[in-house]
Amino acid sequence: TSETWDFADPTLQVGGDVVVAGGSGTTLTIADGSVLAFESGTGLTCGGSGTGVLEVQGTATGVTMTSSATSPTAGAWDGLTLSTGASGSRLVGLTEEYGGSSTRAGLYDGVSVTVRDSSFTHSAGYGIYGGSTLSVTDSVISDNALDGVYLPTTASLPAFDGNTVTGNGACGVRTVASSVESIDSAGT
């Protein structure tokens, strides 16, 4: 089954882990303007034990995933995980902030994912951990405790264009990826 979330007002307070995994065609679509505030120790996982694709459609005002804390700090919630079964997920206009921990990323991607016009900030770990095929364009990755983007040997980076990567604790982009096809000079 597929579902669309549209939570602009009021904000959706997330008090437990959200797992999107089912049969073929299972998709969670998050509508433009939605705000999801996660409590400590919770996160959003797509895929894993089944198919679970995430479509973030923040094309006008954006979609925000953040902490429910009044004064959040880095790693205040677990972050967003796209694992086996979430291939083909698209994140457009997503602001993901204060997610991840020292062992997790704000966005952990183990599958093919496209990210555009998004931001990943204030993770206690990596901003983005790209474990498979990752394309990132026109996005901001900043102020994360570890690398802004980390790409292990299993990753490929077909596109990394027009991005701003600043203020991260270690490297802006660290890669031992099997394939890096494009990092443009227009990014900062």
CSV table of C-alpha atoms in Angstrom, one decimal:
chain,number,residue,atom,x,y,z
A,1,THR,CA,0.0,0.0,0.0
A,2,SER,CA,1.0,3.6,-0.6
A,3,GLU,CA,0.3,6.6,1.5
A,4,THR,CA,0.6,10.4,1.2
A,5,TRP,CA,1.4,12.5,4.3
A,6,ASP,CA,0.5,16.1,4.3
A,7,PHE,CA,1.3,17.7,7.6
A,8,ALA,CA,1.9,21.4,7.1
A,9,ASP,CA,-0.2,22.6,10.0
A,10,PRO,CA,-0.1,21.2,12.5
A,11,THR,CA,3.4,19.7,12.5
A,12,LEU,CA,3.4,15.9,12.8
A,13,GLN,CA,4.9,14.9,16.1
A,14,VAL,CA,6.6,11.5,15.6
A,15,GLY,CA,6.9,9.6,18.9
A,16,GLY,CA,8.1,6.2,17.6
A,17,ASP,CA,10.1,4.7,14.7
A,18,VAL,CA,8.4,4.9,11.3
A,19,VAL,CA,9.2,2.0,9.0
A,20,VAL,CA,8.0,1.9,5.4
A,21,ALA,CA,8.3,-1.7,4.1
A,22,GLY,CA,5.7,-3.8,2.3
A,23,GLY,CA,5.2,-5.4,-1.0
A,24,SER,CA,6.1,-4.1,-4.5
A,25,GLY,CA,4.8,-0.6,-5.1
A,26,THR,CA,4.8,0.5,-1.4
A,27,THR,CA,5.6,4.2,-1.4
A,28,LEU,CA,5.4,6.9,1.3
A,29,THR,CA,4.9,10.3,-0.3
A,30,ILE,CA,5.5,13.4,1.8
A,31,ALA,CA,3.7,16.4,0.4
A,32,ASP,CA,5.2,19.9,0.0
A,33,GLY,CA,4.9,22.0,3.2
A,34,SER,CA,4.9,19.0,5.6
A,35,VAL,CA,6.9,19.3,8.8
A,36,LEU,CA,7.8,16.1,10.8
A,37,ALA,CA,9.2,16.5,14.3
A,38,PHE,CA,10.9,13.4,15.7
A,39,GLU,CA,11.4,12.6,19.3
A,40,SER,CA,14.8,11.4,20.6
A,41,GLY,CA,15.6,7.8,19.6
A,42,THR,CA,13.2,7.7,16.7
A,43,GLY,CA,13.7,7.9,12.9
A,44,LEU,CA,12.3,7.1,9.5
A,45,THR,CA,13.4,3.9,7.7
A,46,CYS,CA,12.4,2.9,4.2
A,47,GLY,CA,13.1,-0.6,2.8
A,48,GLY,CA,14.8,-3.2,4.8
A,49,SER,CA,12.6,-6.2,5.1
A,50,GLY,CA,10.5,-5.2,2.1
A,51,THR,CA,9.9,-2.6,-0.6
A,52,GLY,CA,9.5,0.9,0.8
A,53,VAL,CA,10.2,3.9,-1.5
A,54,LEU,CA,10.3,7.5,-0.2
A,55,GLU,CA,9.1,10.4,-2.3
A,56,VAL,CA,9.7,13.8,-0.8
A,57,GLN,CA,7.9,16.4,-2.8
A,58,GLY,CA,9.1,19.7,-1.4
A,59,THR,CA,8.9,21.6,-4.6
A,60,ALA,CA,7.5,24.9,-3.4
A,61,THR,CA,7.8,25.5,0.3
A,62,GLY,CA,9.8,22.3,1.1
A,63,VAL,CA,9.5,19.4,3.5
A,64,THR,CA,11.2,19.5,7.0
A,65,MET,CA,12.3,16.6,9.1
A,66,THR,CA,13.7,17.8,12.4
A,67,SER,CA,13.8,17.2,16.1
A,68,SER,CA,10.8,17.7,18.4
A,69,ALA,CA,13.1,19.2,21.1
A,70,THR,CA,12.6,22.8,22.0
A,71,SER,CA,16.4,23.5,21.6
A,72,PRO,CA,17.7,20.6,19.5
A,73,THR,CA,21.3,19.6,19.3
A,74,ALA,CA,23.2,17.5,16.7
A,75,GLY,CA,21.9,13.9,16.8
A,76,ALA,CA,18.6,14.7,18.6
A,77,TRP,CA,16.8,12.1,16.6
A,78,ASP,CA,18.0,9.0,14.6
A,79,GLY,CA,17.7,10.4,11.1
A,80,LEU,CA,16.5,9.0,7.7
A,81,THR,CA,17.6,5.5,6.5
A,82,LEU,CA,17.0,4.3,3.0
A,83,SER,CA,18.0,0.6,2.9
A,84,THR,CA,17.5,-2.4,0.6
A,85,GLY,CA,14.1,-2.1,-1.0
A,86,ALA,CA,14.0,1.7,-1.1
A,87,SER,CA,15.8,2.0,-4.4
A,88,GLY,CA,14.4,4.7,-6.6
A,89,SER,CA,13.6,7.0,-3.7
A,90,ARG,CA,13.7,10.7,-4.5
A,91,LEU,CA,14.2,13.6,-2.1
A,92,VAL,CA,13.3,17.0,-3.5
A,93,GLY,CA,13.2,20.0,-1.3
A,94,LEU,CA,14.0,18.2,2.0
A,95,THR,CA,15.4,19.9,5.0
A,96,GLU,CA,16.8,17.2,7.3
A,97,GLU,CA,18.3,18.6,10.5
A,98,TYR,CA,19.6,17.4,13.8
A,99,GLY,CA,19.3,13.7,12.8
A,100,GLY,CA,22.0,11.0,13.0
A,101,SER,CA,24.4,10.0,15.7
A,102,SER,CA,28.1,9.3,16.0
A,103,THR,CA,27.4,6.0,14.2
A,104,ARG,CA,24.6,7.1,11.9
A,105,ALA,CA,24.1,9.8,9.3
A,106,GLY,CA,21.4,12.4,8.9
A,107,LEU,CA,20.7,10.4,5.6
A,108,TYR,CA,22.0,6.9,5.4
A,109,ASP,CA,21.5,5.6,1.9
A,110,GLY,CA,22.2,2.0,1.0
A,111,VAL,CA,20.3,2.1,-2.3
A,112,SER,CA,19.9,4.2,-5.5
A,113,VAL,CA,18.6,7.6,-4.4
A,114,THR,CA,18.3,11.1,-6.0
A,115,VAL,CA,18.6,14.2,-3.9
A,116,ARG,CA,17.8,17.7,-5.3
A,117,ASP,CA,17.3,21.1,-3.7
A,118,SER,CA,17.7,19.7,-0.2
A,119,SER,CA,19.8,20.3,3.0
A,120,PHE,CA,21.4,18.0,5.6
A,121,THR,CA,22.6,19.8,8.6
A,122,HIS,CA,23.6,19.4,12.3
A,123,SER,CA,24.0,15.6,12.3
A,124,ALA,CA,26.1,14.1,15.1
A,125,GLY,CA,27.6,11.9,12.4
A,126,TYR,CA,27.8,12.2,8.6
A,127,GLY,CA,25.5,14.5,6.8
A,128,ILE,CA,25.0,11.9,4.1
A,129,TYR,CA,26.4,8.3,4.1
A,130,GLY,CA,25.9,7.1,0.5
A,131,GLY,CA,26.3,3.3,0.4
A,132,SER,CA,25.1,2.7,-3.2
A,133,THR,CA,24.2,5.0,-6.1
A,134,LEU,CA,23.8,8.6,-4.9
A,135,SER,CA,23.1,11.7,-7.0
A,136,VAL,CA,23.0,15.0,-5.2
A,137,THR,CA,22.3,18.3,-7.0
A,138,ASP,CA,21.7,21.9,-5.8
A,139,SER,CA,21.8,20.9,-2.1
A,140,VAL,CA,23.5,22.1,1.1
A,141,ILE,CA,25.4,19.7,3.4
A,142,SER,CA,26.7,21.7,6.4
A,143,ASP,CA,27.6,21.7,10.1
A,144,ASN,CA,27.7,17.9,10.5
A,145,ALA,CA,30.1,16.4,13.1
A,146,LEU,CA,31.9,14.1,10.7
A,147,ASP,CA,32.2,14.3,6.9
A,148,GLY,CA,29.5,16.2,5.0
A,149,VAL,CA,29.3,13.2,2.6
A,150,TYR,CA,31.0,9.8,3.0
A,151,LEU,CA,31.1,7.3,0.1
A,152,PRO,CA,32.5,3.8,0.9
A,153,THR,CA,33.9,1.4,-1.7
A,154,THR,CA,30.3,0.1,-2.4
A,155,ALA,CA,29.1,3.6,-3.6
A,156,SER,CA,29.0,5.3,-6.9
A,157,LEU,CA,28.3,9.0,-7.4
A,158,PRO,CA,26.9,9.7,-10.9
A,159,ALA,CA,26.2,13.4,-10.1
A,160,PHE,CA,27.3,15.9,-7.5
A,161,ASP,CA,26.6,19.2,-9.0
A,162,GLY,CA,25.8,22.7,-7.7
A,163,ASN,CA,26.1,21.8,-4.0
A,164,THR,CA,27.4,23.8,-1.0
A,165,VAL,CA,29.4,21.7,1.5
A,166,THR,CA,30.7,23.7,4.4
A,167,GLY,CA,31.5,23.6,8.1
A,168,ASN,CA,31.6,19.8,8.5
A,169,GLY,CA,33.8,18.4,11.2
A,170,ALA,CA,36.1,16.3,9.0
A,171,CYS,CA,36.0,16.3,5.2
A,172,GLY,CA,33.4,18.0,3.0
A,173,VAL,CA,33.3,14.9,0.8
A,174,ARG,CA,35.3,11.8,1.6
A,175,THR,CA,35.2,9.0,-1.0
A,176,VAL,CA,36.7,5.6,-1.6
A,177,ALA,CA,33.8,5.0,-4.0
A,178,SER,CA,34.0,2.6,-6.9
A,179,SER,CA,32.8,5.3,-9.3
A,180,VAL,CA,32.7,9.1,-9.2
A,181,GLU,CA,31.4,10.5,-12.5
A,182,SER,CA,30.8,14.2,-11.8
A,183,ILE,CA,31.7,16.7,-9.2
A,184,ASP,CA,31.3,20.1,-10.7
A,185,SER,CA,33.4,23.2,-10.0
A,186,ALA,CA,30.3,25.4,-9.5
A,187,GLY,CA,29.7,24.0,-6.0
A,188,THR,CA,31.3,25.4,-2.9
